[in-house]
């Protein structure tokens, strides 16, 4: 607190001005170094020329009235605290003035030396706090912006690399396929060589999937995942999803049962995207369920549409892991070589892009059930 406080009193009523000057003279806590003007214009030119610690501002002046007075003072000195002086009849305006930037108000006729001194000190402190808070806020916004820029730059790199990778992968795949088809007739090809070429093809297909997942996660992050919704029959969707995963499930001796409640309503959805969701959920179910297990795929009515569930008889997921399971790159066991940990993040993104939600219910040793809801067609 400065020992001497530079006060600008803006008041056109000489009686009020005299009274305030007398009150200030009685203040013991600080010495009031006061300048008095009676017009807003004069106040503004003073504020622009001289350092002022606080403004005592009458709201009704010959050249400005009400809120315009506060706005005018703030425009000339945005960092100087303002205490508004008001009559009993316009207290509402005084409250508005405080809401739009003044620090406090005093009702004329109810002021004494103590309340005036206190209002001045608090106004200065409050403005100082405001100022510091704004600085912090600005610094925080700046940091957030920098972090967002960094994330954007990283996603851009991810997008470009993934994109370019696509061309190389396609070319490897085409070449391996051509090689398989054009093995010279008559010349016996060793099963070993055939196996190696098939191996190349399978690996490329996996890399293509990973690449697509990375692209999808980047689009999700940027809020740019495309969904094209159309009327979609749920049972058809479930059957198609089962057919796509069947070869993999057969290989593991896992059975997939499809069941649907009768007369399920159609949903308004992007069927390719929902097949991607089901592909991920069924893929996980097959991947994590030991051979010989069973998987059920169900469609049921829900409050706002249709609920689709994938239940498996696998190892289950510990409760403490269930909250993180939909985060990208998240896996229960670090370092398991089963996947990148992107599938469920994509599932969640796609379901939410449909206005739905996804969740898991699971108990260790009892299997897992992943369910999602999609709104019915309007
Ligand atoms: N049906 C399930 N049973 C047991 N654990 C599961 C099941 N589904 C997912 N998990 C656990 O959740 C983790 C995250 O699954 P998610 O599908 O996101 O990634 P991923 O399958 O490991 O890799 P990706 O899908 O990218 O190939 C898995 O690594 C696994 O630990
Ligand atoms: Mg997965």
mmCIF file of C-alpha atoms and ligand atoms in Angstrom:
data_model
loop_
_atom_site.group_PDB
_atom_site.id
_atom_site.type_symbol
_atom_site.label_atom_id
_atom_site.label_comp_id
_atom_site.label_asym_id
_atom_site.label_seq_id
_atom_site.Cartn_x
_atom_site.Cartn_y
_atom_site.Cartn_z
ATOM 1 C CA UNK A 1 0.000 0.000 0.000
ATOM 2 C CA UNK A 2 1.557 3.332 -0.954
ATOM 3 C CA UNK A 3 1.684 5.881 1.827
ATOM 4 C CA UNK A 4 0.332 8.448 -0.568
ATOM 5 C CA UNK A 5 -2.514 7.482 -2.899
ATOM 6 C CA UNK A 6 -3.102 9.447 -6.096
ATOM 7 C CA UNK A 7 -6.846 9.901 -6.387
ATOM 8 C CA UNK A 8 -8.763 11.372 -9.280
ATOM 9 C CA UNK A 9 -12.175 12.622 -8.159
ATOM 10 C CA UNK A 10 -14.633 13.094 -11.026
ATOM 11 C CA UNK A 11 -17.628 14.935 -9.571
ATOM 12 C CA UNK A 12 -19.589 17.912 -10.907
ATOM 13 C CA UNK A 13 -21.509 18.677 -7.704
ATOM 14 C CA UNK A 14 -19.302 21.072 -5.682
ATOM 15 C CA UNK A 15 -21.021 20.131 -2.389
ATOM 16 C CA UNK A 16 -20.367 16.396 -2.854
ATOM 17 C CA UNK A 17 -16.797 17.106 -3.899
ATOM 18 C CA UNK A 18 -16.139 19.224 -0.821
ATOM 19 C CA UNK A 19 -17.591 16.559 1.465
ATOM 20 C CA UNK A 20 -15.426 13.794 -0.037
ATOM 21 C CA UNK A 21 -12.332 15.963 0.234
ATOM 22 C CA UNK A 22 -13.079 16.446 3.954
ATOM 23 C CA UNK A 23 -13.579 12.717 4.527
ATOM 24 C CA UNK A 24 -10.298 12.001 2.828
ATOM 25 C CA UNK A 25 -8.513 14.513 4.993
ATOM 26 C CA UNK A 26 -9.581 12.502 8.067
ATOM 27 C CA UNK A 27 -8.193 9.200 6.720
ATOM 28 C CA UNK A 28 -5.254 8.028 8.831
ATOM 29 C CA UNK A 29 -4.139 5.004 6.806
ATOM 30 C CA UNK A 30 -2.853 6.895 3.787
ATOM 31 C CA UNK A 31 -2.358 10.367 2.511
ATOM 32 C CA UNK A 32 -4.789 11.323 -0.254
ATOM 33 C CA UNK A 33 -3.120 13.124 -3.116
ATOM 34 C CA UNK A 34 -6.287 14.304 -4.858
ATOM 35 C CA UNK A 35 -7.027 15.896 -8.206
ATOM 36 C CA UNK A 36 -10.597 17.035 -8.815
ATOM 37 C CA UNK A 37 -12.281 17.444 -12.205
ATOM 38 C CA UNK A 38 -15.975 17.863 -13.066
ATOM 39 C CA UNK A 39 -16.197 16.486 -16.628
ATOM 40 C CA UNK A 40 -15.492 13.045 -18.114
ATOM 41 C CA UNK A 41 -13.378 14.631 -20.869
ATOM 42 C CA UNK A 42 -11.166 16.308 -18.280
ATOM 43 C CA UNK A 43 -10.899 13.014 -16.376
ATOM 44 C CA UNK A 44 -9.856 11.164 -19.526
ATOM 45 C CA UNK A 45 -7.152 13.618 -20.438
ATOM 46 C CA UNK A 46 -5.840 13.550 -16.843
ATOM 47 C CA UNK A 47 -5.792 9.713 -16.851
ATOM 48 C CA UNK A 48 -3.916 9.679 -20.121
ATOM 49 C CA UNK A 49 -1.299 12.136 -18.903
ATOM 50 C CA UNK A 50 -0.717 11.320 -15.221
ATOM 51 C CA UNK A 51 -0.315 8.266 -13.033
ATOM 52 C CA UNK A 52 -3.437 7.632 -10.970
ATOM 53 C CA UNK A 53 -3.977 4.981 -8.265
ATOM 54 C CA UNK A 54 -7.755 5.138 -8.103
ATOM 55 C CA UNK A 55 -10.685 7.007 -9.686
ATOM 56 C CA UNK A 56 -13.731 8.121 -7.681
ATOM 57 C CA UNK A 57 -16.322 8.463 -10.402
ATOM 58 C CA UNK A 58 -19.705 10.163 -10.234
ATOM 59 C CA UNK A 59 -22.055 8.426 -12.661
ATOM 60 C CA UNK A 60 -23.959 11.494 -13.777
ATOM 61 C CA UNK A 61 -21.747 14.168 -15.284
ATOM 62 C CA UNK A 62 -22.563 17.036 -17.653
ATOM 63 C CA UNK A 63 -20.854 15.224 -20.564
ATOM 64 C CA UNK A 64 -21.616 11.554 -19.722
ATOM 65 C CA UNK A 65 -24.312 9.539 -17.966
ATOM 66 C CA UNK A 66 -24.495 6.116 -16.335
ATOM 67 C CA UNK A 67 -22.582 3.234 -17.881
ATOM 68 C CA UNK A 68 -21.075 5.469 -20.573
ATOM 69 C CA UNK A 69 -19.146 7.228 -17.803
ATOM 70 C CA UNK A 70 -17.529 3.984 -16.633
ATOM 71 C CA UNK A 71 -16.816 2.857 -20.197
ATOM 72 C CA UNK A 72 -15.177 6.205 -20.962
ATOM 73 C CA UNK A 73 -12.932 6.095 -17.890
ATOM 74 C CA UNK A 74 -11.964 2.454 -18.563
ATOM 75 C CA UNK A 75 -11.103 3.282 -22.152
ATOM 76 C CA UNK A 76 -8.543 5.857 -21.037
ATOM 77 C CA UNK A 77 -7.127 3.827 -18.140
ATOM 78 C CA UNK A 78 -8.011 0.124 -18.273
ATOM 79 C CA UNK A 79 -5.661 -0.699 -15.398
ATOM 80 C CA UNK A 80 -6.782 1.970 -12.913
ATOM 81 C CA UNK A 81 -9.360 0.847 -10.318
ATOM 82 C CA UNK A 82 -12.662 2.732 -10.267
ATOM 83 C CA UNK A 83 -14.987 3.363 -7.335
ATOM 84 C CA UNK A 84 -18.361 4.572 -8.585
ATOM 85 C CA UNK A 85 -20.255 7.275 -6.662
ATOM 86 C CA UNK A 86 -23.989 7.035 -6.958
ATOM 87 C CA UNK A 87 -27.213 8.414 -5.563
ATOM 88 C CA UNK A 88 -29.734 6.244 -3.679
ATOM 89 C CA UNK A 89 -32.005 6.170 -6.727
ATOM 90 C CA UNK A 90 -29.531 4.669 -9.178
ATOM 91 C CA UNK A 91 -27.979 1.857 -7.197
ATOM 92 C CA UNK A 92 -28.985 -0.625 -9.926
ATOM 93 C CA UNK A 93 -26.758 1.207 -12.386
ATOM 94 C CA UNK A 94 -23.957 1.141 -9.847
ATOM 95 C CA UNK A 95 -24.225 -2.648 -9.608
ATOM 96 C CA UNK A 96 -24.095 -2.836 -13.395
ATOM 97 C CA UNK A 97 -21.034 -0.617 -13.336
ATOM 98 C CA UNK A 98 -19.291 -3.061 -11.010
ATOM 99 C CA UNK A 99 -20.247 -5.954 -13.279
ATOM 100 C CA UNK A 100 -18.700 -4.208 -16.240
ATOM 101 C CA UNK A 101 -15.371 -3.269 -14.759
ATOM 102 C CA UNK A 102 -15.637 -0.876 -11.791
ATOM 103 C CA UNK A 103 -14.217 -2.321 -8.549
ATOM 104 C CA UNK A 104 -16.788 -0.980 -6.087
ATOM 105 C CA UNK A 105 -19.494 1.615 -5.545
ATOM 106 C CA UNK A 106 -20.433 4.019 -2.766
ATOM 107 C CA UNK A 107 -23.873 5.523 -2.194
ATOM 108 C CA UNK A 108 -23.623 9.275 -1.599
ATOM 109 C CA UNK A 109 -24.982 10.313 1.760
ATOM 110 C CA UNK A 110 -24.019 6.941 3.242
ATOM 111 C CA UNK A 111 -20.271 7.521 3.017
ATOM 112 C CA UNK A 112 -17.995 8.348 5.885
ATOM 113 C CA UNK A 113 -14.270 8.587 6.234
ATOM 114 C CA UNK A 114 -13.807 4.916 7.199
ATOM 115 C CA UNK A 115 -15.959 3.446 4.446
ATOM 116 C CA UNK A 116 -14.343 5.701 1.851
ATOM 117 C CA UNK A 117 -10.821 4.706 2.913
ATOM 118 C CA UNK A 118 -11.769 1.043 2.903
ATOM 119 C CA UNK A 119 -13.412 1.230 -0.528
ATOM 120 C CA UNK A 120 -10.308 2.897 -1.963
ATOM 121 C CA UNK A 121 -7.905 0.338 -0.504
ATOM 122 C CA UNK A 122 -10.008 -2.659 -1.519
ATOM 123 C CA UNK A 123 -10.509 -1.276 -5.026
ATOM 124 C CA UNK A 124 -6.750 -0.999 -5.482
ATOM 125 C CA UNK A 125 -6.120 -4.487 -4.104
ATOM 126 C CA UNK A 126 -8.909 -6.042 -6.130
ATOM 127 C CA UNK A 127 -7.680 -4.446 -9.345
ATOM 128 C CA UNK A 128 -4.166 -5.688 -8.595
ATOM 129 C CA UNK A 129 -5.492 -9.240 -8.059
ATOM 130 C CA UNK A 130 -7.522 -8.991 -11.270
ATOM 131 C CA UNK A 131 -4.438 -7.870 -13.084
ATOM 132 C CA UNK A 132 -2.353 -10.785 -11.753
ATOM 133 C CA UNK A 133 -5.122 -13.243 -12.524
ATOM 134 C CA UNK A 134 -5.368 -11.945 -16.075
ATOM 135 C CA UNK A 135 -1.619 -12.288 -16.482
ATOM 136 C CA UNK A 136 -1.761 -15.894 -15.267
ATOM 137 C CA UNK A 137 -4.714 -16.603 -17.506
ATOM 138 C CA UNK A 138 -2.949 -15.145 -20.511
ATOM 139 C CA UNK A 139 0.206 -17.142 -19.753
ATOM 140 C CA UNK A 140 -1.870 -20.293 -19.379
ATOM 141 C CA UNK A 141 -3.696 -19.657 -22.663
ATOM 142 C CA UNK A 142 -0.371 -19.067 -24.356
ATOM 143 C CA UNK A 143 0.992 -22.364 -23.024
ATOM 144 C CA UNK A 144 -2.123 -24.234 -24.028
ATOM 145 C CA UNK A 145 -1.918 -22.776 -27.515
ATOM 146 C CA UNK A 146 1.712 -23.846 -27.788
ATOM 147 C CA UNK A 147 0.835 -27.390 -26.637
ATOM 148 C CA UNK A 148 -2.034 -27.550 -29.129
ATOM 149 C CA UNK A 149 0.277 -26.403 -31.910
ATOM 150 C CA UNK A 150 2.745 -29.145 -30.975
ATOM 151 C CA UNK A 151 0.024 -31.792 -31.016
ATOM 152 C CA UNK A 152 -1.190 -30.503 -34.351
ATOM 153 C CA UNK A 153 2.298 -30.624 -35.815
ATOM 154 C CA UNK A 154 2.744 -34.188 -34.552
ATOM 155 C CA UNK A 155 -0.606 -35.285 -35.987
ATOM 156 C CA UNK A 156 0.319 -33.660 -39.276
ATOM 157 C CA UNK A 157 3.563 -35.681 -39.403
ATOM 158 C CA UNK A 158 1.598 -38.799 -38.464
ATOM 159 C CA UNK A 159 -0.846 -38.101 -41.258
ATOM 160 C CA UNK A 160 1.821 -37.503 -43.890
ATOM 161 C CA UNK A 161 3.930 -40.523 -42.907
ATOM 162 C CA UNK A 162 0.862 -42.758 -42.731
ATOM 163 C CA UNK A 163 -0.296 -41.486 -46.072
ATOM 164 C CA UNK A 164 3.048 -42.062 -47.828
ATOM 165 C CA UNK A 165 3.407 -45.444 -46.162
ATOM 166 C CA UNK A 166 0.158 -46.402 -47.875
ATOM 167 C CA UNK A 167 1.686 -46.164 -51.358
ATOM 168 C CA UNK A 168 4.679 -48.338 -50.444
ATOM 169 C CA UNK A 169 2.492 -50.947 -48.763
ATOM 170 C CA UNK A 170 0.141 -51.155 -51.735
ATOM 171 C CA UNK A 171 3.080 -51.618 -54.046
ATOM 172 C CA UNK A 172 4.554 -54.429 -51.887
ATOM 173 C CA UNK A 173 1.159 -56.112 -51.755
ATOM 174 C CA UNK A 174 0.668 -55.903 -55.518
ATOM 175 C CA UNK A 175 4.134 -57.298 -56.163
ATOM 176 C CA UNK A 176 3.695 -60.205 -53.743
ATOM 177 C CA UNK A 177 0.326 -61.015 -55.302
ATOM 178 C CA UNK A 178 1.722 -60.898 -58.821
ATOM 179 C CA UNK A 179 4.615 -63.094 -57.720
ATOM 180 C CA UNK A 180 2.175 -65.673 -56.305
ATOM 181 C CA UNK A 181 0.106 -65.702 -59.518
ATOM 182 C CA UNK A 182 2.986 -65.794 -61.974
ATOM 183 C CA UNK A 183 5.091 -68.556 -60.498
ATOM 184 C CA UNK A 184 6.550 -70.106 -63.660
ATOM 185 C CA UNK A 185 4.302 -73.001 -64.718
ATOM 186 C CA UNK A 186 5.952 -76.382 -64.726
ATOM 187 C CA UNK A 187 8.708 -75.356 -62.354
ATOM 188 C CA UNK A 188 7.913 -76.689 -58.912
ATOM 189 C CA UNK A 189 7.815 -73.990 -56.267
ATOM 190 C CA UNK A 190 8.828 -74.967 -52.785
ATOM 191 C CA UNK A 191 6.089 -74.732 -50.197
ATOM 192 C CA UNK A 192 8.596 -72.735 -48.213
ATOM 193 C CA UNK A 193 8.758 -70.013 -50.883
ATOM 194 C CA UNK A 194 4.967 -69.975 -51.174
ATOM 195 C CA UNK A 195 4.656 -69.622 -47.425
ATOM 196 C CA UNK A 196 7.120 -66.757 -47.425
ATOM 197 C CA UNK A 197 5.204 -64.855 -50.076
ATOM 198 C CA UNK A 198 1.914 -65.428 -48.224
ATOM 199 C CA UNK A 199 3.670 -64.224 -45.089
ATOM 200 C CA UNK A 200 4.664 -60.995 -46.843
ATOM 201 C CA UNK A 201 1.050 -60.459 -47.913
ATOM 202 C CA UNK A 202 -0.368 -61.037 -44.445
ATOM 203 C CA UNK A 203 2.178 -58.720 -42.878
ATOM 204 C CA UNK A 204 1.389 -55.997 -45.391
ATOM 205 C CA UNK A 205 -2.337 -56.318 -44.677
ATOM 206 C CA UNK A 206 -1.607 -55.873 -40.949
ATOM 207 C CA UNK A 207 0.539 -52.841 -41.637
ATOM 208 C CA UNK A 208 -2.211 -51.376 -43.795
ATOM 209 C CA UNK A 209 -4.663 -51.813 -40.928
ATOM 210 C CA UNK A 210 -2.306 -50.151 -38.476
ATOM 211 C CA UNK A 211 -1.789 -47.308 -40.922
ATOM 212 C CA UNK A 212 -5.556 -46.834 -41.307
ATOM 213 C CA UNK A 213 -5.982 -46.907 -37.514
ATOM 214 C CA UNK A 214 -3.335 -44.204 -37.109
ATOM 215 C CA UNK A 215 -5.046 -42.065 -39.733
ATOM 216 C CA UNK A 216 -8.417 -42.574 -38.026
ATOM 217 C CA UNK A 217 -7.037 -41.663 -34.610
ATOM 218 C CA UNK A 218 -5.495 -38.500 -36.087
ATOM 219 C CA UNK A 219 -8.835 -37.559 -37.695
ATOM 220 C CA UNK A 220 -10.680 -38.298 -34.448
ATOM 221 C CA UNK A 221 -8.263 -36.097 -32.554
ATOM 222 C CA UNK A 222 -8.788 -33.294 -35.060
ATOM 223 C CA UNK A 223 -12.572 -33.814 -34.911
ATOM 224 C CA UNK A 224 -12.569 -34.693 -38.592
ATOM 225 C CA UNK A 225 -13.619 -38.336 -38.680
ATOM 226 C CA UNK A 226 -16.103 -38.647 -41.495
ATOM 227 C CA UNK A 227 -19.388 -40.488 -40.891
ATOM 228 C CA UNK A 228 -22.008 -40.770 -43.595
ATOM 229 C CA UNK A 229 -25.257 -41.872 -41.976
ATOM 230 C CA UNK A 230 -27.967 -43.871 -43.699
ATOM 231 C CA UNK A 231 -30.870 -46.099 -42.671
ATOM 232 C CA UNK A 232 -29.222 -49.312 -41.532
ATOM 233 C CA UNK A 233 -30.720 -52.683 -40.656
ATOM 234 C CA UNK A 234 -29.142 -53.981 -37.449
ATOM 235 C CA UNK A 235 -29.435 -57.725 -38.096
ATOM 236 C CA UNK A 236 -27.793 -57.355 -41.540
ATOM 237 C CA UNK A 237 -25.018 -55.386 -39.920
ATOM 238 C CA UNK A 238 -24.409 -58.065 -37.260
ATOM 239 C CA UNK A 239 -24.400 -60.881 -39.853
ATOM 240 C CA UNK A 240 -21.955 -59.006 -42.093
ATOM 241 C CA UNK A 241 -19.647 -58.372 -39.154
ATOM 242 C CA UNK A 242 -19.692 -62.054 -38.221
ATOM 243 C CA UNK A 243 -18.889 -63.107 -41.792
ATOM 244 C CA UNK A 244 -15.850 -60.829 -41.885
ATOM 245 C CA UNK A 245 -14.350 -62.245 -38.692
ATOM 246 C CA UNK A 246 -15.385 -65.865 -39.315
ATOM 247 C CA UNK A 247 -12.098 -67.049 -40.920
ATOM 248 C CA UNK A 248 -10.109 -65.762 -37.937
ATOM 249 C CA UNK A 249 -12.570 -67.248 -35.435
ATOM 250 C CA UNK A 250 -12.609 -70.605 -37.241
ATOM 251 C CA UNK A 251 -8.836 -70.723 -37.132
ATOM 252 C CA UNK A 252 -9.038 -70.474 -33.319
ATOM 253 C CA UNK A 253 -12.021 -72.801 -32.980
ATOM 254 C CA UNK A 254 -14.112 -69.977 -31.547
ATOM 255 C CA UNK A 255 -17.829 -69.912 -32.212
ATOM 256 C CA UNK A 256 -19.705 -66.662 -32.846
ATOM 257 C CA UNK A 257 -23.462 -66.613 -32.206
ATOM 258 C CA UNK A 258 -25.621 -63.753 -33.536
ATOM 259 C CA UNK A 259 -28.913 -62.967 -31.786
ATOM 260 C CA UNK A 260 -31.270 -60.032 -32.219
ATOM 261 C CA UNK A 261 -34.502 -59.017 -30.542
ATOM 262 C CA UNK A 262 -37.437 -59.171 -32.958
ATOM 263 C CA UNK A 263 -38.525 -56.051 -34.851
ATOM 264 C CA UNK A 264 -35.490 -54.003 -33.971
ATOM 265 C CA UNK A 265 -35.821 -50.485 -35.364
ATOM 266 C CA UNK A 266 -33.397 -49.411 -38.088
ATOM 267 C CA UNK A 267 -30.616 -47.132 -37.004
ATOM 268 C CA UNK A 268 -29.366 -43.988 -38.728
ATOM 269 C CA UNK A 269 -25.714 -44.850 -39.075
ATOM 270 C CA UNK A 270 -22.598 -45.151 -41.195
ATOM 271 C CA UNK A 271 -22.607 -48.916 -41.741
ATOM 272 C CA UNK A 272 -18.941 -49.057 -42.857
ATOM 273 C CA UNK A 273 -17.897 -47.263 -39.672
ATOM 274 C CA UNK A 274 -20.071 -49.515 -37.500
ATOM 275 C CA UNK A 275 -18.538 -52.554 -39.226
ATOM 276 C CA UNK A 276 -15.182 -51.087 -38.238
ATOM 277 C CA UNK A 277 -16.445 -50.855 -34.624
ATOM 278 C CA UNK A 278 -17.696 -54.440 -34.681
ATOM 279 C CA UNK A 279 -14.495 -55.571 -36.405
ATOM 280 C CA UNK A 280 -12.467 -54.116 -33.540
ATOM 281 C CA UNK A 281 -14.699 -55.521 -30.787
ATOM 282 C CA UNK A 282 -14.991 -58.972 -32.388
ATOM 283 C CA UNK A 283 -11.289 -58.876 -33.255
ATOM 284 C CA UNK A 284 -10.436 -58.255 -29.604
ATOM 285 C CA UNK A 285 -12.882 -60.938 -28.461
ATOM 286 C CA UNK A 286 -11.314 -63.515 -30.787
ATOM 287 C CA UNK A 287 -7.784 -62.346 -30.011
ATOM 288 C CA UNK A 288 -8.090 -62.443 -26.219
ATOM 289 C CA UNK A 289 -10.367 -65.476 -25.847
ATOM 290 C CA UNK A 290 -8.482 -68.785 -25.556
ATOM 291 C CA UNK A 291 -9.159 -71.372 -28.283
ATOM 292 C CA UNK A 292 -12.487 -73.144 -28.026
ATOM 293 C CA UNK A 293 -14.229 -70.169 -26.414
ATOM 294 C CA UNK A 294 -17.506 -68.625 -27.442
ATOM 295 C CA UNK A 295 -18.546 -65.144 -28.496
ATOM 296 C CA UNK A 296 -22.040 -63.754 -28.731
ATOM 297 C CA UNK A 297 -23.112 -60.759 -30.761
ATOM 298 C CA UNK A 298 -26.476 -59.280 -29.731
ATOM 299 C CA UNK A 299 -28.829 -56.516 -30.804
ATOM 300 C CA UNK A 300 -31.454 -55.242 -28.352
ATOM 301 C CA UNK A 301 -33.827 -52.331 -28.020
ATOM 302 C CA UNK A 302 -32.531 -49.528 -25.809
ATOM 303 C CA UNK A 303 -34.181 -46.418 -24.390
ATOM 304 C CA UNK A 304 -33.102 -44.219 -27.312
ATOM 305 C CA UNK A 305 -32.365 -46.734 -30.024
ATOM 306 C CA UNK A 306 -30.495 -49.969 -30.308
ATOM 307 C CA UNK A 307 -27.887 -51.539 -28.071
ATOM 308 C CA UNK A 308 -25.311 -53.845 -29.628
ATOM 309 C CA UNK A 309 -23.179 -56.081 -27.398
ATOM 310 C CA UNK A 310 -20.179 -58.327 -27.947
ATOM 311 C CA UNK A 311 -19.718 -60.876 -25.146
ATOM 312 C CA UNK A 312 -16.766 -63.212 -24.883
ATOM 313 C CA UNK A 313 -15.670 -65.998 -22.576
ATOM 314 C CA UNK A 314 -12.121 -64.641 -22.370
ATOM 315 C CA UNK A 315 -9.938 -63.677 -19.392
ATOM 316 C CA UNK A 316 -11.923 -60.561 -18.474
ATOM 317 C CA UNK A 317 -10.547 -57.110 -17.607
ATOM 318 C CA UNK A 318 -9.667 -56.048 -14.053
ATOM 319 C CA UNK A 319 -11.944 -53.278 -12.743
ATOM 320 C CA UNK A 320 -9.050 -50.845 -12.257
ATOM 321 C CA UNK A 321 -8.235 -51.063 -15.963
ATOM 322 C CA UNK A 322 -11.741 -50.584 -17.249
ATOM 323 C CA UNK A 323 -11.669 -46.781 -16.970
ATOM 324 C CA UNK A 324 -8.612 -46.431 -19.249
ATOM 325 C CA UNK A 325 -9.411 -49.095 -21.742
ATOM 326 C CA UNK A 326 -10.870 -46.673 -24.317
ATOM 327 C CA UNK A 327 -7.815 -44.369 -24.233
ATOM 328 C CA UNK A 328 -5.620 -44.472 -27.282
ATOM 329 C CA UNK A 329 -2.388 -46.490 -27.105
ATOM 330 C CA UNK A 330 -3.638 -48.043 -23.870
ATOM 331 C CA UNK A 331 -3.110 -51.773 -23.264
ATOM 332 C CA UNK A 332 -3.599 -53.852 -20.125
ATOM 333 C CA UNK A 333 -0.166 -55.401 -20.368
ATOM 334 C CA UNK A 334 2.512 -53.021 -21.552
ATOM 335 C CA UNK A 335 4.505 -54.669 -24.273
ATOM 336 C CA UNK A 336 1.970 -57.282 -25.316
ATOM 337 C CA UNK A 337 2.609 -57.662 -29.020
ATOM 338 C CA UNK A 338 -1.045 -58.128 -29.896
ATOM 339 C CA UNK A 339 -1.704 -54.624 -31.169
ATOM 340 C CA UNK A 340 -1.095 -50.913 -30.902
ATOM 341 C CA UNK A 341 -3.896 -50.196 -28.426
ATOM 342 C CA UNK A 342 -5.827 -48.073 -30.908
ATOM 343 C CA UNK A 343 -8.875 -50.244 -31.576
ATOM 344 C CA UNK A 344 -11.035 -49.235 -28.634
ATOM 345 C CA UNK A 345 -10.157 -45.536 -28.965
ATOM 346 C CA UNK A 346 -11.438 -45.682 -32.525
ATOM 347 C CA UNK A 347 -14.521 -47.612 -31.390
ATOM 348 C CA UNK A 348 -15.331 -44.888 -28.876
ATOM 349 C CA UNK A 349 -14.727 -42.105 -31.405
ATOM 350 C CA UNK A 350 -16.978 -43.667 -34.022
ATOM 351 C CA UNK A 351 -19.782 -44.470 -31.576
ATOM 352 C CA UNK A 352 -19.688 -40.925 -30.182
ATOM 353 C CA UNK A 353 -19.712 -39.482 -33.698
ATOM 354 C CA UNK A 354 -23.061 -41.292 -33.999
ATOM 355 C CA UNK A 355 -24.375 -39.620 -30.852
ATOM 356 C CA UNK A 356 -24.059 -42.879 -28.926
ATOM 357 C CA UNK A 357 -21.958 -44.221 -26.041
ATOM 358 C CA UNK A 358 -19.859 -47.305 -25.429
ATOM 359 C CA UNK A 359 -19.014 -49.148 -22.221
ATOM 360 C CA UNK A 360 -17.564 -52.386 -20.878
ATOM 361 C CA UNK A 361 -18.736 -54.820 -18.223
ATOM 362 C CA UNK A 362 -16.248 -57.440 -17.192
ATOM 363 C CA UNK A 363 -15.063 -59.575 -14.344
ATOM 364 C CA UNK A 364 -11.726 -61.333 -14.274
ATOM 365 C CA UNK A 365 -12.217 -64.985 -15.226
ATOM 366 C CA UNK A 366 -15.786 -64.385 -16.371
ATOM 367 C CA UNK A 367 -15.258 -62.814 -19.791
ATOM 368 C CA UNK A 368 -16.058 -59.329 -21.042
ATOM 369 C CA UNK A 369 -19.050 -57.624 -22.605
ATOM 370 C CA UNK A 370 -18.541 -54.499 -24.705
ATOM 371 C CA UNK A 371 -21.785 -52.669 -25.507
ATOM 372 C CA UNK A 372 -22.699 -49.563 -27.429
ATOM 373 C CA UNK A 373 -25.892 -47.697 -28.111
ATOM 374 C CA UNK A 374 -26.800 -46.006 -31.375
ATOM 375 C CA UNK A 375 -29.896 -43.775 -31.671
ATOM 376 C CA UNK A 376 -32.758 -45.168 -33.749
ATOM 377 C CA UNK A 377 -33.510 -43.582 -37.118
ATOM 378 C CA UNK A 378 -35.797 -40.551 -36.678
HETATM 379 N N1 LIG B 1 -12.367 -58.677 -25.096
HETATM 380 C C1 LIG B 1 -11.311 -58.371 -24.346
HETATM 381 N N2 LIG B 1 -10.872 -59.205 -23.358
HETATM 382 C C2 LIG B 1 -9.801 -58.893 -22.604
HETATM 383 N N3 LIG B 1 -9.070 -57.762 -22.744
HETATM 384 C C3 LIG B 1 -9.419 -56.909 -23.699
HETATM 385 C C4 LIG B 1 -10.559 -57.150 -24.551
HETATM 386 N N4 LIG B 1 -10.667 -56.115 -25.396
HETATM 387 C C5 LIG B 1 -9.662 -55.270 -25.106
HETATM 388 N N5 LIG B 1 -8.909 -55.730 -24.087
HETATM 389 C C6 LIG B 1 -7.758 -55.054 -23.481
HETATM 390 O O1 LIG B 1 -7.806 -53.683 -23.823
HETATM 391 C C7 LIG B 1 -6.624 -53.294 -24.511
HETATM 392 C C8 LIG B 1 -6.957 -52.243 -25.537
HETATM 393 O O2 LIG B 1 -7.708 -52.790 -26.610
HETATM 394 P P1 LIG B 1 -7.593 -52.145 -28.041
HETATM 395 O O3 LIG B 1 -8.469 -52.866 -28.964
HETATM 396 O O4 LIG B 1 -7.761 -50.670 -27.899
HETATM 397 O O5 LIG B 1 -6.053 -52.367 -28.420
HETATM 398 P P2 LIG B 1 -5.330 -53.670 -28.970
HETATM 399 O O6 LIG B 1 -6.334 -54.712 -29.343
HETATM 400 O O7 LIG B 1 -4.289 -54.038 -27.976
HETATM 401 O O8 LIG B 1 -4.609 -53.099 -30.258
HETATM 402 P P3 LIG B 1 -5.291 -52.733 -31.668
HETATM 403 O O9 LIG B 1 -6.760 -52.826 -31.491
HETATM 404 O O10 LIG B 1 -4.815 -51.348 -31.943
HETATM 405 O O11 LIG B 1 -4.764 -53.714 -32.628
HETATM 406 C C9 LIG B 1 -6.073 -54.578 -25.094
HETATM 407 O O12 LIG B 1 -4.680 -54.502 -25.290
HETATM 408 C C10 LIG B 1 -6.440 -55.578 -24.022
HETATM 409 O O13 LIG B 1 -5.473 -55.548 -22.988
HETATM 410 MG MG1 LIG B 2 -8.026 -54.236 -30.610
#
